[in-house]
Amino acid sequence: MASLIPPLPKIETLIDALEQLIKLPPGRRGPSPLVMLSQSGEGREAELIADGLCARFRVGGRARIPYAQVAGSPSGPGSERIGDLFQKLEQELGRNRPGGFGKLRLPRFTLMCSVVETDLAERQNAVQARELRDRCFAERRKDSNFLKVLERVSGGDQAPAGVPAFLWYWTRQPLFNVLPRWLYGRLQERRMTHKGSWYRQWADLPKGTGFFQDASKYAGTAPVPGLEAGMFAGLSEAVAEEPETAEEREERLDRTAGLLLRALLTDLEAAFRRPRLSPWGRRRKSRFAIVLPQAAGYPDWTDRLVQDFPGAVEETGSTSVVLVCTERPVDSGDERAESFAEAAITLRSWKDMTGRGGARAVRVRVEGRPEDGAAARWLGRNPEIYPERTYSDAAPLAEATLSTLLVLGLLGGAGVYGVNWALDDSSTKCIGPAVAEAKDSPANRVPDDWQPDDVYDESMRLLEENNRAAEKARKERGAIVRTVVYMGVPVEPGAGDEAMYSGAIPELRGVALAQQQLNREASRNADHAVRLKVKPVDAGENFSRAPEAARDLVRQIRSQKQEEILGVVGLGQSRETTMKARDILGDAGVPMLGTVATAERMQEHQWYRQVAPDNRREARIAAKFARLGNIVKTGKDTCAPAEKAVVIADPDDEYSNDLSGLFTEEFGRSDTRTLWYSPEGNSGSRSTKGRDDVRWVESPSAMANEVCRRLKSRKHTVVYWAARANEFGTFLSYFDRRETECNGKVHILGGNDLTNAVVDEQQPSRYHPDARLYYAAHALPMSYPPNSSAEVFRAAYRAQFGKDHWINDGRTPLAWDAMQVLSQAVNDALEDSGAEGLSRGTVRLMVVAGAKIRGATGQLDFAKGARVPRDKRLLILHDTKRGAEVSLECGARDGGKERKRWGTKEEFTCPRDEAP
């Protein structure tokens, strides 16, 4: 096969570049190119190259890529109106298809061929359009077995004799003949004249004009092609029968060629659409190659096709064709022909160009020259085109068969499920997974020999490495570096379980991971992004020394000549000392981003913002979930909404006191009883502050017995745990069947602080199987697919720490999001005021101005100066032995989409935040 292409010098570079262009897959293509082989002198080298190309495309009797070698007369009966070129082109495209390509459908081209070939007898516009539609439908029916069956069932177009047969005939005709023909017409109207279609643009179709009405002027008997159909009414029979003039013939050929070329390009482009849905479409990787090896093979059509090709490509948006033709130029004028090597460079430059436009054309100079040894060797080693992969015809057929069976099975299963779902009385169905069935959690439990200070120090070392890298970038490359402060609780040696509940480890991990990722992004955009150093500040256990740490920080800030510190993240617990530290920092003009602090009082400073939803939003969602959702078990497989609630709270803890009060308000004070318990001291002598719905309990044991007493008096009661997670496991142990008369049966709805108790070694659903537990959370558990921003976070977490215990802790992504918000404000301030004007003041303005950020925990929308993200996503998870199930999801996801309904059938609306 190699000998079919003459080994001219550098021919191999042209062939390789051209074939690489042909093999470009969908999605990486630019406009369909035109390659013209311009023959110099009297030789036949250009034709030999074109024929040799086609020989390379076909190996062992089977095409390697879809192509058409347009030479010679077409087989079968011909049509002068369509022309030999287009008839041959259609036949070659149907014949030369690679394995797995499937049947090539050319509905628009076939339709336009039918239009061109049709002889219209009538001259009225409406009659012409209807007659043209019927003729085209008849041609389509010849190739469709389904339409042939409908025609046979309908009884054909001739009504039979006899009254019974005539009545039966007209019973069948509307359904099996008239209706299919009407639907065919509507389909073609939509296909050819929809908004933005090439036909509407090319034909300059007036608004309201139908396709068949317009196309009738292109049918065969139109006496003057191009005139409007309505003008025929004024022509006499003598004029209509006059022979076609030379000018009329040229205009008809021009219009026919343009019409058929655009229809063909549109069909070839459509062959690559929706590849994911079609097993044949997924195997269509190479462009169509159309080769015209004979410059004078079709004198009436070749020049028209080549000249009209760039405009047709632009109008149809074609990217799927490579047209190769030969020419013998008489006078090339200013058009320069390129050598093989130059043309190869041009073709290679088109590989990386995508999008649409007019066809890129290159004219290649072909001249008879001595054979080149390097070209001959290359052609000998590479005698054929090599697609990335070849396919068999059986593979897509088998895939389609299996897919069909699978879809039928799924539809059948869905139908059965739908019937059962419609007939099912869901009023007693327990609230379970709202997103998907929970999988086994891949996160490992905390090992018995874990040392919390070692784990904490590991994250601290990552933070120090990030700081050193940022400082190195400042010294070596002049990078813009600023500092943010992380104010959090420490983990001391021997901290034990306290380190688990404080959230220090997951929060520090989130800060360090976000710093690492943000600095990597800043290194790629050094002029418009700031690298961040993080200065950790010890706020003491339970933020006990937070005010002192804040004063020290303010003194340090005021002693600096340059504003190095731009903000603070952390403040992760809603305690009195935390709020004092907030006021000290805020009064010094330091912008602050809170992580998991959710008490409403935390928002009482103008420079404070937080990424977690506040307690009011959580209480509203939790109260609605308890009031409407079937969470209280009444039988083996039945549940009911809660009618009463027992609230567990610590009035000395601002978070607990705030959350419990808001839940009581939302659920209804008359249906709520509150038990106060403070682990800090003796609660027996404490005051109830005049509230008759509150009672103090002295110990977890007394708490368990009081809860059991209330559950027995009113069965449809839920326990709302608004306290910290520290005492939760102890309460469940006392509530177990050995300690109370309730035999461990309790329904609990917990605040977000319970996340720490659920994911650690307590494992409530495993060790207390009769306890049914729901709890609020800020992030999806590991067993569920995340949003796109959460996937970035999870990938960074797994790369640094693996799939360990804290990957399900919501504090880590919240800390990540807080760093993202502050970093965005810093970068916006840099963009607005430049490096010289970058200060805490400009950062404060950007924080207060608000922004929309796609966070790992959902959309962070600080609209109109809001201090808490508006409609921030909140989850309620159901704890099971297999892992956490998402039972409720309300709020904005990271892409701006918002979950507005929840429930077994999404029958309940999610509470939304009030507009500021």
mmCIF file of C-alpha atoms in Angstrom, residues 11 58 158 178 188 211 257 271 279 426 432 484 500 689 711 788 792 839 842 847 876-878 883:
data_model
loop_
_atom_site.group_PDB
_atom_site.id
_atom_site.type_symbol
_atom_site.label_atom_id
_atom_site.label_comp_id
_atom_site.label_asym_id
_atom_site.label_seq_id
_atom_site.Cartn_x
_atom_site.Cartn_y
_atom_site.Cartn_z
ATOM 1 C CA ILE A 11 5.639 13.657 1.975
ATOM 2 C CA ARG A 58 -8.758 0.712 4.318
ATOM 3 C CA GLN A 158 -56.945 3.914 -2.121
ATOM 4 C CA VAL A 178 -52.666 10.494 8.324
ATOM 5 C CA GLN A 188 -38.921 17.726 9.667
ATOM 6 C CA PHE A 211 -40.024 24.197 5.813
ATOM 7 C CA ALA A 257 -24.864 22.110 -4.165
ATOM 8 C CA ALA A 271 -23.090 11.386 14.094
ATOM 9 C CA PRO A 279 -22.504 2.382 22.370
ATOM 10 C CA SER A 426 -46.054 6.626 54.500
ATOM 11 C CA GLY A 432 -34.281 6.969 57.412
ATOM 12 C CA VAL A 484 -3.522 35.100 59.949
ATOM 13 C CA MET A 500 -11.683 14.232 71.583
ATOM 14 C CA LYS A 689 -34.825 31.403 87.318
ATOM 15 C CA LEU A 711 -40.924 8.864 78.510
ATOM 16 C CA SER A 788 -17.284 19.373 44.080
ATOM 17 C CA VAL A 792 -11.222 18.902 46.833
ATOM 18 C CA SER A 839 -4.098 46.172 55.474
ATOM 19 C CA THR A 842 -9.083 46.809 53.522
ATOM 20 C CA VAL A 847 -15.228 40.723 54.830
ATOM 21 C CA ILE A 876 -29.585 15.786 60.304
ATOM 22 C CA LEU A 877 -27.945 12.372 60.342
ATOM 23 C CA HIS A 878 -29.338 9.072 61.576
ATOM 24 C CA GLY A 883 -22.627 4.408 59.501
#
